[in-house]
Coordinates of C-alpha atoms (C1' of nucleotides) and ligand atoms in Angstrom, one line a residue:
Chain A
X1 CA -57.1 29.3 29.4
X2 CA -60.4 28.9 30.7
X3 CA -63.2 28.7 32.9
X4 CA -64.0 26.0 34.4
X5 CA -67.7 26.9 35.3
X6 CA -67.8 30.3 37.1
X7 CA -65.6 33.2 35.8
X8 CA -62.0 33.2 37.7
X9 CA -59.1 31.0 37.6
X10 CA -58.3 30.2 33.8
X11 CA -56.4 27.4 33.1
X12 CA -53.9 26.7 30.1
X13 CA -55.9 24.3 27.8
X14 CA -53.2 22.0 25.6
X15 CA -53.4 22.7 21.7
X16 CA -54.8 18.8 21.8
X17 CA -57.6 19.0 24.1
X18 CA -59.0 21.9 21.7
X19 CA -58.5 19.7 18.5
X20 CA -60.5 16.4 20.9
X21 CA -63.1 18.7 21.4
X22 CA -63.9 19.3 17.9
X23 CA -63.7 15.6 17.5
X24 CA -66.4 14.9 20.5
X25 CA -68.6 17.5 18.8
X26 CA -68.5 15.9 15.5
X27 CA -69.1 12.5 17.6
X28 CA -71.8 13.7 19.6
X29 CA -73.7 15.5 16.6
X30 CA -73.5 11.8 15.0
X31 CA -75.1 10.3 18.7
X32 CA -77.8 13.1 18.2
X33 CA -79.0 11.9 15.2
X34 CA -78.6 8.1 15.9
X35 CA -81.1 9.2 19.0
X36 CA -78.9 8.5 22.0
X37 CA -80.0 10.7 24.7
X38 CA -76.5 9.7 27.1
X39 CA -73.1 8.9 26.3
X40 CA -70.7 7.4 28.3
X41 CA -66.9 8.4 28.2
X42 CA -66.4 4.9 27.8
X43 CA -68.8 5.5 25.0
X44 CA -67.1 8.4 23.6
X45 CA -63.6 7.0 23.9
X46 CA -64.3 4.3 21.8
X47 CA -65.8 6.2 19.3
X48 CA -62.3 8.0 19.1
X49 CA -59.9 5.5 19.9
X50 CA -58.9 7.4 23.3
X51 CA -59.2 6.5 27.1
X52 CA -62.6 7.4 28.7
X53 CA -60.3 9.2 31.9
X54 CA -58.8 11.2 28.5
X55 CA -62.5 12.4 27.4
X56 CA -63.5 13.1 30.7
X57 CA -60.1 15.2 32.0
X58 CA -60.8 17.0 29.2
X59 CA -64.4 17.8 29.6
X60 CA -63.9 18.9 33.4
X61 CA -61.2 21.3 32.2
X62 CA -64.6 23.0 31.4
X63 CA -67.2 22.0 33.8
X64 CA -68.5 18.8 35.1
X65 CA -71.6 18.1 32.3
X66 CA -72.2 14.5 33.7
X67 CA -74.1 12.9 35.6
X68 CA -72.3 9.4 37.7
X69 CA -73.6 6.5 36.8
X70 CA -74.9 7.8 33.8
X71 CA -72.7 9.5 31.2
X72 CA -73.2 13.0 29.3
X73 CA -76.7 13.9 28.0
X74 CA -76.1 14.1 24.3
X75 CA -77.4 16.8 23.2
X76 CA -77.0 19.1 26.2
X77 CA -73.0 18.5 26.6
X78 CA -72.9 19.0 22.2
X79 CA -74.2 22.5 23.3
X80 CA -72.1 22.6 26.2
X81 CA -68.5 22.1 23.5
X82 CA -70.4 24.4 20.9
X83 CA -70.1 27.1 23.5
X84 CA -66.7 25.7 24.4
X85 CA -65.0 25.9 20.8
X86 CA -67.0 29.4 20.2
X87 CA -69.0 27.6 17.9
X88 CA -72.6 28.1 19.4
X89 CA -72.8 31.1 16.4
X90 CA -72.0 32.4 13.0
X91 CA -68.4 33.6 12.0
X92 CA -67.9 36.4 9.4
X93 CA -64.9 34.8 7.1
X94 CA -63.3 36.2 3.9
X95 CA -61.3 34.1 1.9
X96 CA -58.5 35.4 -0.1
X97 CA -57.0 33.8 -3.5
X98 CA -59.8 31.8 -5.5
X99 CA -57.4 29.8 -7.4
X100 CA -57.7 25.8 -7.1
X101 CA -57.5 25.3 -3.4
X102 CA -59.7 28.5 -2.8
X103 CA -62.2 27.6 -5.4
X104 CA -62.8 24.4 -3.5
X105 CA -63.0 26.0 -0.1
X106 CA -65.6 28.1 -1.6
X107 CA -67.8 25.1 -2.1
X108 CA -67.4 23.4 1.0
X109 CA -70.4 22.6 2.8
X110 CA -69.3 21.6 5.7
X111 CA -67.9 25.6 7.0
X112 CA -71.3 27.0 6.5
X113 CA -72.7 23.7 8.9
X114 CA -70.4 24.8 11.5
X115 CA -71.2 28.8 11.3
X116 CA -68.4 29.8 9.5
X117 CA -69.4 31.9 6.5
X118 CA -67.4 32.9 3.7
X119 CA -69.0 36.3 2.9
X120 CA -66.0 38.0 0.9
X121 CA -63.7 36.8 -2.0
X122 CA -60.2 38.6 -2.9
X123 CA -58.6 38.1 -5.9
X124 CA -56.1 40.3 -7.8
X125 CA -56.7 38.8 -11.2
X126 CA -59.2 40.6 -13.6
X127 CA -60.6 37.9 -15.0
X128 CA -61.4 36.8 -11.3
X129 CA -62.6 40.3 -9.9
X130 CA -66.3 41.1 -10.8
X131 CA -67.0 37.4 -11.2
X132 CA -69.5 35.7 -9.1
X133 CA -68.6 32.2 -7.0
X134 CA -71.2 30.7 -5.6
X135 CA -73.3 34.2 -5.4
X136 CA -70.0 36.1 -3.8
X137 CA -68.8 38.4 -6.3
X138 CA -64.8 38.8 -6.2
X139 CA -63.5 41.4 -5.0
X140 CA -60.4 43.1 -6.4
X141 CA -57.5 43.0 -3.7
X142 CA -56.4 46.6 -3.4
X143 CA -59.6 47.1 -1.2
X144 CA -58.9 44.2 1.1
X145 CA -58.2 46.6 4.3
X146 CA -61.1 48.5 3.7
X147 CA -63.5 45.8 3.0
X148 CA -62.4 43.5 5.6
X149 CA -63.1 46.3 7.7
X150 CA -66.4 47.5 6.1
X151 CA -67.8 44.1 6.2
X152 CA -66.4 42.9 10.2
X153 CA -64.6 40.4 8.9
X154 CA -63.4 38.2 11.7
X155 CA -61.3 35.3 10.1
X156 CA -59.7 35.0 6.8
X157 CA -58.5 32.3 4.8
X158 CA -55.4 32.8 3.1
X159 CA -55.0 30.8 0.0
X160 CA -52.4 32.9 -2.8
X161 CA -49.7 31.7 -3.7
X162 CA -46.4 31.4 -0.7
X163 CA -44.5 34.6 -2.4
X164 CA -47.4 37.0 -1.7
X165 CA -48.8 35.4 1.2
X166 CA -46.7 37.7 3.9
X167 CA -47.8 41.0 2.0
X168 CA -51.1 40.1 2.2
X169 CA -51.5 39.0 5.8
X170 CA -49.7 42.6 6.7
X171 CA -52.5 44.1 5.1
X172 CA -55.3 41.8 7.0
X173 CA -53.6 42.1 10.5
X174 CA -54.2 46.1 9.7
X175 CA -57.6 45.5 9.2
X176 CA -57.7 44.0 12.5
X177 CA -58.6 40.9 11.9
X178 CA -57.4 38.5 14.7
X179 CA -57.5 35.0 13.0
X180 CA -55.9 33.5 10.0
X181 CA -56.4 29.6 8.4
X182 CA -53.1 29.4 6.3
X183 CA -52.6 26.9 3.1
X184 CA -49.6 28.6 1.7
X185 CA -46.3 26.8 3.0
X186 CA -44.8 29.6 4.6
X187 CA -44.3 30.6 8.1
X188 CA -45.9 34.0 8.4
X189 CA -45.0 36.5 10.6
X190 CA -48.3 38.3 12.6
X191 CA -47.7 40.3 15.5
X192 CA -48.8 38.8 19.4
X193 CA -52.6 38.6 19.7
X194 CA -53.3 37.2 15.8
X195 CA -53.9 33.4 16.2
X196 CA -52.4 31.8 12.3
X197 CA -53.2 28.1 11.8
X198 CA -51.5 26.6 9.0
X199 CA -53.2 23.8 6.5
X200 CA -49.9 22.2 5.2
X201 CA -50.9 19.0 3.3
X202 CA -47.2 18.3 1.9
X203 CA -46.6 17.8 6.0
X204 CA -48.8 15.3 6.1
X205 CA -47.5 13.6 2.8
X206 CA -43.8 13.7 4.3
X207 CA -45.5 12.4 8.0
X208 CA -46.8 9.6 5.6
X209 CA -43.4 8.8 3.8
X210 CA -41.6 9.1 7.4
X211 CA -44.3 6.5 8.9
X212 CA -43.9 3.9 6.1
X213 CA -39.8 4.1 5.6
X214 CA -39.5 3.8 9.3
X215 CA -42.5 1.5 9.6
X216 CA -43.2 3.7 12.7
X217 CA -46.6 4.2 15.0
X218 CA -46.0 7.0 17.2
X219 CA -47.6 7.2 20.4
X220 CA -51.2 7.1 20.3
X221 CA -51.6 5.8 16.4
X222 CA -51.3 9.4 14.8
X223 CA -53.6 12.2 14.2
X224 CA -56.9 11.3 14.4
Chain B
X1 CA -38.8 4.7 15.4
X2 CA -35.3 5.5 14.1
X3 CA -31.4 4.6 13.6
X4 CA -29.4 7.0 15.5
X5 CA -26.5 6.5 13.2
X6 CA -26.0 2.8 13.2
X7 CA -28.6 0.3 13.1
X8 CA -29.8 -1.2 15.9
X9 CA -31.5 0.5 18.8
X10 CA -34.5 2.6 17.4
X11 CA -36.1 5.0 19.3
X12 CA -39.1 5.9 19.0
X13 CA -39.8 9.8 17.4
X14 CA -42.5 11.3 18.4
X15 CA -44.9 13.5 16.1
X16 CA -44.2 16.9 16.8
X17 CA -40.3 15.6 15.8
X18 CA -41.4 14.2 12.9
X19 CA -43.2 17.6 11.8
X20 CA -40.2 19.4 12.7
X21 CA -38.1 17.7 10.1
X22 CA -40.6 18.6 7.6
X23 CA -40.3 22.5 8.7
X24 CA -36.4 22.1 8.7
X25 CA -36.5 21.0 5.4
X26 CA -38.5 23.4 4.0
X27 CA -36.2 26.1 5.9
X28 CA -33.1 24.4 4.6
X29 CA -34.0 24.6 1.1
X30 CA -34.7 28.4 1.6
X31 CA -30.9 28.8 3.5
X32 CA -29.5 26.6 0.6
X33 CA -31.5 29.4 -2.2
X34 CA -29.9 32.0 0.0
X35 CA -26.4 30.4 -0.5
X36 CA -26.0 30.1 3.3
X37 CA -23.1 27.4 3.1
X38 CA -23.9 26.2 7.2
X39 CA -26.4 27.3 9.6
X40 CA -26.5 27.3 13.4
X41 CA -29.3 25.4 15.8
X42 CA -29.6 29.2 16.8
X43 CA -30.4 30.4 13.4
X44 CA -32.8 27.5 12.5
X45 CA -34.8 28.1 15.8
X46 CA -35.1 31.5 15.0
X47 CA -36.4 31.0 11.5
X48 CA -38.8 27.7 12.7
X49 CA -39.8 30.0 16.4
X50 CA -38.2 27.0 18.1
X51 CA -35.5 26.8 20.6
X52 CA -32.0 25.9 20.1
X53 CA -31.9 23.3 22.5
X54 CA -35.4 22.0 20.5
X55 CA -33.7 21.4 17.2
X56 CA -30.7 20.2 18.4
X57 CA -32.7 16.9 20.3
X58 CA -35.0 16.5 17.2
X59 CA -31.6 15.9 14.6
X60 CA -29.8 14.2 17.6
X61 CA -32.4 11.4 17.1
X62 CA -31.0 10.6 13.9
X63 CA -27.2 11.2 14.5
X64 CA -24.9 14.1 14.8
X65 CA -24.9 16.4 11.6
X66 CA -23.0 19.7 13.2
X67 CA -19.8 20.7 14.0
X68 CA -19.1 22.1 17.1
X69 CA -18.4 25.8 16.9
X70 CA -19.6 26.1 13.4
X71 CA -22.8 24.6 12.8
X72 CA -24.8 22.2 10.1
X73 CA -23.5 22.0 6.7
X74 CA -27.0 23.2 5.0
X75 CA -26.7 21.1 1.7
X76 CA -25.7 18.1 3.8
X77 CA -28.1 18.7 6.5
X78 CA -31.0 18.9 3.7
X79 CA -29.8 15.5 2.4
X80 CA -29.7 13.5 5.5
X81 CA -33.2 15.3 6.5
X82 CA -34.9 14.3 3.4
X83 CA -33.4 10.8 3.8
X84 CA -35.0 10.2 7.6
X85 CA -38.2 11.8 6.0
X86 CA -38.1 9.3 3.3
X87 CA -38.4 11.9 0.5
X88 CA -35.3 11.3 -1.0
X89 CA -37.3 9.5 -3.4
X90 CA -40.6 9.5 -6.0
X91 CA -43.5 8.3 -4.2
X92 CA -46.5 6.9 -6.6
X93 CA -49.7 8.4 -5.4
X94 CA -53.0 8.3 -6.5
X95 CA -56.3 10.4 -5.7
X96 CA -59.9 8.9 -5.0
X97 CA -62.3 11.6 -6.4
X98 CA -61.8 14.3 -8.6
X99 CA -64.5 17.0 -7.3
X100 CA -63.5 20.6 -5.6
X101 CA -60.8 19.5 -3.3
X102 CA -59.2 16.6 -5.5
X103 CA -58.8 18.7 -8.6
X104 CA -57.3 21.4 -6.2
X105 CA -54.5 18.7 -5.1
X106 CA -53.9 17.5 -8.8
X107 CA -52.6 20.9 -9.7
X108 CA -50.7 21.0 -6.5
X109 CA -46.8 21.9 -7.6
X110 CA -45.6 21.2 -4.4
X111 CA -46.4 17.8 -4.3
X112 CA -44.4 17.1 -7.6
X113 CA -41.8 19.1 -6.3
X114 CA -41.5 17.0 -3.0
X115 CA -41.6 14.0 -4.9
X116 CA -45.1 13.0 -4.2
X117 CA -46.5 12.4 -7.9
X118 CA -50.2 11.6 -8.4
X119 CA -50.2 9.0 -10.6
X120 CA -53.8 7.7 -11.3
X121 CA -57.1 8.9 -10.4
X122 CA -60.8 7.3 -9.6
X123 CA -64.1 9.3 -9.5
X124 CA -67.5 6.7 -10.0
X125 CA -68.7 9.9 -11.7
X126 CA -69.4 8.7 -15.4
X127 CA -68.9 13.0 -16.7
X128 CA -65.4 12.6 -14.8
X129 CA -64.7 8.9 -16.0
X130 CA -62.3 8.8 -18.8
X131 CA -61.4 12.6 -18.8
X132 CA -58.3 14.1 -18.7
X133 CA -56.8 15.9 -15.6
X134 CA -53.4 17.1 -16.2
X135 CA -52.2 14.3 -18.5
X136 CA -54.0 11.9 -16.2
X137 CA -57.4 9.7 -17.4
X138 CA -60.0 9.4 -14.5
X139 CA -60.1 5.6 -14.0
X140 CA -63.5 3.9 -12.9
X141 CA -63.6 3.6 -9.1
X142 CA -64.9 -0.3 -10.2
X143 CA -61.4 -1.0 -10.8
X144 CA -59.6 1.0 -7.7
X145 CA -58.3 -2.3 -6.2
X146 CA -56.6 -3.8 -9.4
X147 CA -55.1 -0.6 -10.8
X148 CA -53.9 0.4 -7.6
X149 CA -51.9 -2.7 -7.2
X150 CA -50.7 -3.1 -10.9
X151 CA -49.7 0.1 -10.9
X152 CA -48.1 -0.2 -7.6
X153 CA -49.3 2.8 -5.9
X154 CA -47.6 3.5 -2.6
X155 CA -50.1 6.0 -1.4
X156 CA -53.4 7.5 -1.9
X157 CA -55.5 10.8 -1.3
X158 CA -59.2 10.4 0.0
X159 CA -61.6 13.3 -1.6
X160 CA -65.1 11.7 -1.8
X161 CA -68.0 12.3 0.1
X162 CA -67.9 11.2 4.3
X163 CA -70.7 8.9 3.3
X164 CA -68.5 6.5 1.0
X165 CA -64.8 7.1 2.3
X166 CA -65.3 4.0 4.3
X167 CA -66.0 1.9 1.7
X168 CA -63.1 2.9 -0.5
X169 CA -60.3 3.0 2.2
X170 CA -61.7 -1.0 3.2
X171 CA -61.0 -1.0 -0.7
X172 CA -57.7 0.5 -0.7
X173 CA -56.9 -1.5 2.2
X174 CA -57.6 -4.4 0.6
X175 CA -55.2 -3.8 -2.4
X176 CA -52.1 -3.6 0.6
X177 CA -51.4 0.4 0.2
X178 CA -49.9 1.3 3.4
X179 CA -50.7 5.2 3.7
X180 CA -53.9 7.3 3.1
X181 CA -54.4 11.2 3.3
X182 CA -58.2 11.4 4.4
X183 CA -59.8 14.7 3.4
X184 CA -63.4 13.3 4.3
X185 CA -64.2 14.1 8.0
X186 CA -65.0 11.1 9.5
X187 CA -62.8 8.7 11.6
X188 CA -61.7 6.0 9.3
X189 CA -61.5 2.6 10.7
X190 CA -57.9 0.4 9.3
X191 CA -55.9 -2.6 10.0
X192 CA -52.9 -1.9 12.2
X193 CA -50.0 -1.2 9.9
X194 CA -52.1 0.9 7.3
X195 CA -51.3 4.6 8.2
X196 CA -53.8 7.2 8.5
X197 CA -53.8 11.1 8.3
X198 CA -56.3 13.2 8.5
X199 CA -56.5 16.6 7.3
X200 CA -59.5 18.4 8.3
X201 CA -59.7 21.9 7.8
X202 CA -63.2 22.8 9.6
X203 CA -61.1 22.0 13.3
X204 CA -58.1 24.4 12.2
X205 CA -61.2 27.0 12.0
X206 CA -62.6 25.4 15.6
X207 CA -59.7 25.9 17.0
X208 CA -59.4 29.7 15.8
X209 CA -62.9 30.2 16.9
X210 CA -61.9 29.0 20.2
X211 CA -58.3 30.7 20.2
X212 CA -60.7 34.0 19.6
X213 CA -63.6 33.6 22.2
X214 CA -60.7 32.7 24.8
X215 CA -58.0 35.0 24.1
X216 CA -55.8 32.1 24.2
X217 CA -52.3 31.9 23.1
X218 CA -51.3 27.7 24.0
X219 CA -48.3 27.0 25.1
X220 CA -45.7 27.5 21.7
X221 CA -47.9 30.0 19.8
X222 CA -49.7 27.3 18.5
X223 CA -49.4 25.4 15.5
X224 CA -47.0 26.4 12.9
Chain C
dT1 C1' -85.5 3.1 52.3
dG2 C1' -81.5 0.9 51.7
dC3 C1' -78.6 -2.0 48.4
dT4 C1' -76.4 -2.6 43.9
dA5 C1' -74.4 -1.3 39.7
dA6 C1' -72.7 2.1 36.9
dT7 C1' -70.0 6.0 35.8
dT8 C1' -68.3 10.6 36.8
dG9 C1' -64.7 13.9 38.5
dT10 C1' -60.2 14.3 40.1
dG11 C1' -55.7 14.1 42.8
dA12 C1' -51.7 11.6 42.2
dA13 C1' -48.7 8.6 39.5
dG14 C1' -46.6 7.7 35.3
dC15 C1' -44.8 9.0 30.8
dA16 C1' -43.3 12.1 27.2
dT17 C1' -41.5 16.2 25.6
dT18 C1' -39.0 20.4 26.1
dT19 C1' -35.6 23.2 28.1
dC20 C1' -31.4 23.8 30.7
dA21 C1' -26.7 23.8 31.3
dC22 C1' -22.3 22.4 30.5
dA23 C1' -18.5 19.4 28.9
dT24 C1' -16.7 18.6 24.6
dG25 C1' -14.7 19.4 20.1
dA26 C1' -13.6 22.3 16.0
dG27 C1' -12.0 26.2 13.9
dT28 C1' -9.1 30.6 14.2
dA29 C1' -5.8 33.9 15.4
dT30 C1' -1.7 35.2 17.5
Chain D
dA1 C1' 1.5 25.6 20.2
dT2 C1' -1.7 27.8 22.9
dA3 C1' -5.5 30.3 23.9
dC4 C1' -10.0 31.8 22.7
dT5 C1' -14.4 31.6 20.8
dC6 C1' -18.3 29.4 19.2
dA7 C1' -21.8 26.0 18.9
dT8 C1' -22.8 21.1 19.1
dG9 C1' -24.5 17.0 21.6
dT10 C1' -26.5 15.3 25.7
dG11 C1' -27.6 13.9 30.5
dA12 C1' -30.5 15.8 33.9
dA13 C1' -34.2 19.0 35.4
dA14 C1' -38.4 21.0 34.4
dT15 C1' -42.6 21.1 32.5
dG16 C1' -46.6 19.2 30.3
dC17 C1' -49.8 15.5 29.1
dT18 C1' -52.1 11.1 29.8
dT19 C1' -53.5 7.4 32.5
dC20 C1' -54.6 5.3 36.9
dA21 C1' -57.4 4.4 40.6
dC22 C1' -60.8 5.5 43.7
dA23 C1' -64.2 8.3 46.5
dA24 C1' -68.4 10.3 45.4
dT25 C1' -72.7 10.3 43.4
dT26 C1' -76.7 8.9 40.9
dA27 C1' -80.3 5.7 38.9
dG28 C1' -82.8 1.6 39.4
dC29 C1' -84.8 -1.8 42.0
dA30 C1' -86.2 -4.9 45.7
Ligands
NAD1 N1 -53.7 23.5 -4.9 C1 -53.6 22.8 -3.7 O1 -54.1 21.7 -3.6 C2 -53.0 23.4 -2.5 C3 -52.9 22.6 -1.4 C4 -52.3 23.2 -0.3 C5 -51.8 24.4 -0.3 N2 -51.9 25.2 -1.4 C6 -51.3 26.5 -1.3 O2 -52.4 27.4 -1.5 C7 -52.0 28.6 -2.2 C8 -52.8 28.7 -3.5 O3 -52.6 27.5 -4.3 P1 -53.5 27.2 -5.6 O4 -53.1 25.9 -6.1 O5 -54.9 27.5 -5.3 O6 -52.9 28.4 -6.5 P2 -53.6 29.2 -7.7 O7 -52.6 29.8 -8.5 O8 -54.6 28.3 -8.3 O9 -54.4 30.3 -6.9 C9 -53.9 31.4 -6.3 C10 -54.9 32.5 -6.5 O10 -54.4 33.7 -5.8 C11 -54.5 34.8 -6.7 N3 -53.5 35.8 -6.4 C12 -52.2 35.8 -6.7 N4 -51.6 36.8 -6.3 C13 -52.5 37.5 -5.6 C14 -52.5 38.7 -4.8 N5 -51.3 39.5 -4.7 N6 -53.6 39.2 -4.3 C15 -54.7 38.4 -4.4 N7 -54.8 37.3 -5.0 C16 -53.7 36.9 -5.6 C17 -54.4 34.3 -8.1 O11 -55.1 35.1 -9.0 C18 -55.1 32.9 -7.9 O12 -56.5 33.1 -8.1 C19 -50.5 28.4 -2.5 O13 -49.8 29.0 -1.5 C20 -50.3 26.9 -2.4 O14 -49.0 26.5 -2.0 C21 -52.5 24.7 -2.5
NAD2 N1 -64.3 21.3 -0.7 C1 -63.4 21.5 0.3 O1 -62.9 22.6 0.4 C2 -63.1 20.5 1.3 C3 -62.3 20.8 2.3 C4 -61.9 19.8 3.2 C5 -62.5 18.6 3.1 N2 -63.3 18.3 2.1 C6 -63.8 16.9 2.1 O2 -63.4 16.3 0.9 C7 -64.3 15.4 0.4 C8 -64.7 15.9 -1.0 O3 -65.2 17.2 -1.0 P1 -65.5 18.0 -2.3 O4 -65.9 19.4 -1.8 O5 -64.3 17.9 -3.2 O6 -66.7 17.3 -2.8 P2 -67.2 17.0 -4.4 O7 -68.5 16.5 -4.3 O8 -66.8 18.2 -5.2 O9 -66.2 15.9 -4.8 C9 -66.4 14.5 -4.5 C10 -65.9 13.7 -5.6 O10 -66.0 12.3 -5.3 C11 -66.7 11.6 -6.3 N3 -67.3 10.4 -5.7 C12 -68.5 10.4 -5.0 N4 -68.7 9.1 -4.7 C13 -67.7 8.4 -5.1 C14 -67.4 7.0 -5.1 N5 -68.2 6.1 -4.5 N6 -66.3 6.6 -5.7 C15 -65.5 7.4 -6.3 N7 -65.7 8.8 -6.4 C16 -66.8 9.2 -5.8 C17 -67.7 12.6 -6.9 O11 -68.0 12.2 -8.2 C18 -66.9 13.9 -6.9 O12 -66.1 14.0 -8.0 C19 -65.5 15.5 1.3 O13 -65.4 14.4 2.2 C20 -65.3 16.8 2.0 O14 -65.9 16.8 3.3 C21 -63.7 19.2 1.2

DNA sequence: TGCTAATTGTGAAGCATTTCACATGAGTAT
DNA sequence: ATACTCATGTGAAATGCTTCACAATTAGCA
């Protein structure tokens, strides 16, 4: 779904066109700094092993940002995705579960780059709630609905261990929060209108072990 | 790529099948806790949010499990799954820098439990040099190449910095492993026949931050 | 001002994946 | 035995995604 430059007539946009337009951001944030004012899809394609008619269909799914015989102005089409993906501000995320993985997502530099901001920590431990992680102080997990609420919470990162995970998402999809980043390996259930993405890294170990025992390269060479 | 029963005349999989198998494995090891003795496409779809007809084509790849009128024999199923995954087996694994992320994935049960065993690890940190992580010393990054081919490591985990995961995959190219899990969010340039996944969690939050500003719900519910 | 070279934007063609629909085979009960 | 039910396995249809190919448009230059 979406506009493609005025307001009416959304179309379906593929699961992969979104994921390449995170790529082509990344890509054209690198141009930026290596001082490129244009890019070609040509260009662009190579950058990320893809057709140029691929980066192009996908940008006029959105608009047409070019100009022929030219390319895409850099930095004007990087703002141009930015408002695409929703990225062109700051997101209010909690994070639930500072164990290992959520320790580490607590630290990582690279959400706060892209406007996503951890702002709350859940934990049900007592050694955990009270303590401070990189200035957030835990909170304890009996408040989550409340606090999620409190605090407009938009997106929360779920990472407790698989046997709790369902109980606590019921809780977050009370507080109304609409999106969920997933690392434990089970498949939640969230009613129509929540958006769950799921981080499952013993996927891509078994994708790995399928690739080499069948000494297989799928259609276009993998995820990229 | 696969045998549909006999030997000759592969096929070729595509992704999505391939991550499928990894779902209906997981599943099947729930049904075979649950003492379910067989289980029908119908059921399996149900469980996965698939259709029938889906996991039927994905397992009639690889041969004909069922029996008609009665469905797969879960234990047996399981078996022939794992088998076509290639994780009917120990894999030897080892992890490239032991900072937030990589100490997060050496404590990671699953992985064990799947058969993926980290085996070794490198950080050029001289603190993290020589320390103990779960039973295992931090090697010197100096000696990646060597130790990853006397040890005969089959696959290995990326978790350094963007800025250096070039150099250490040309290194860990070099020493002939065949499979890397990149957690550093570039696009990693390898030889044909070296096989690359990527696992990036800032586009999972893109695409919810897109999913969110466009009230979008892609065709299958999205990722799961 | 017109010509050339470059590159976009996009229908249509070409593939790939998913779903349909049904013949087929296996178990069960009478 | 026979009939009946259930659920697989699979060609064929439907849907979705990628690539092709070319008209349209722009910049640069003589
Ligand atoms: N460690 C990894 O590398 C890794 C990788 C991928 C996925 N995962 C998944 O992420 C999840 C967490 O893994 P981990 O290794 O960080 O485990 P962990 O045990 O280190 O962390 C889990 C945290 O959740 C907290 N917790 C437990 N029950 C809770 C509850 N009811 N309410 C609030 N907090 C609760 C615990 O106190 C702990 O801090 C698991 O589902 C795991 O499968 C982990
Ligand atoms: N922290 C996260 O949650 C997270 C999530 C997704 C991806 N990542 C990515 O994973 C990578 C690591 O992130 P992190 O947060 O764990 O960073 P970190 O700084 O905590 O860890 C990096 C580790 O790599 C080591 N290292 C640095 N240069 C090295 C070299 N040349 N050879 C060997 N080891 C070297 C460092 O000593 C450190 O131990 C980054 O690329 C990051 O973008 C991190």
């Amino acid at each position: 779904m979406d506009i493609p430059s005025g307001d009416t007539a959304r179309k379906r946009i593929s699961e992969s066109t979104i994921h390449r337009l995170s790529r082509y951001f990344r890509t054209l944030s690198l141009l930026e700094k290596e001082n490129f004012e244009t890019v070609s899809s040509k260009e662009l394609a190579k950058r990320e092993k893809l057709t140029p008619a691929q980066v192009r269909k996908d940008l006029s799914f959105f608009g047409s940002f070019g100009t022929r015989g030219l390319g895409y102005p850099v930095a004007e089409l990087k703002a141009k995705v930015s408002r695409i993906l929703g990225i062109d501000r700051i997101w209010r995320v909690a994070l639930v579960g500072v164990g290992n993985i959520g320790s580490a997502m607590v630290s990582y530099k690279e959400f706060i780059k892209q406007g996503f901001h951890i702002v709350k920590l859940f934990d049900n431990d007592q050694r955990k709630i009270g303590s401070n992680h990189k200035g957030i102080i835990v909170s304890d997990i009996k408040n989550l609905r409340t606090e999620l609420q409190d605090d407009r919470i938009e997106m929360v990162i779920v990472a407790v261990p698989a046997t709790v995970a369902q109980y606590i998402v019921d809780d977050i999809v009370k507080a109304e929060v609409k999106a969920i980043l997933n690392f434990a390996p089970i498949n939640l259930k969230v009613p129509s209108g929540v958006h769950v993405r799921n981080e499952n890294m013993v996927m891509e170990l078994e994708y790995l072990s399928f690739a080499m025992v069948n000494h297989h390269s799928p259609k276009g060479g993998g995820k990229a």
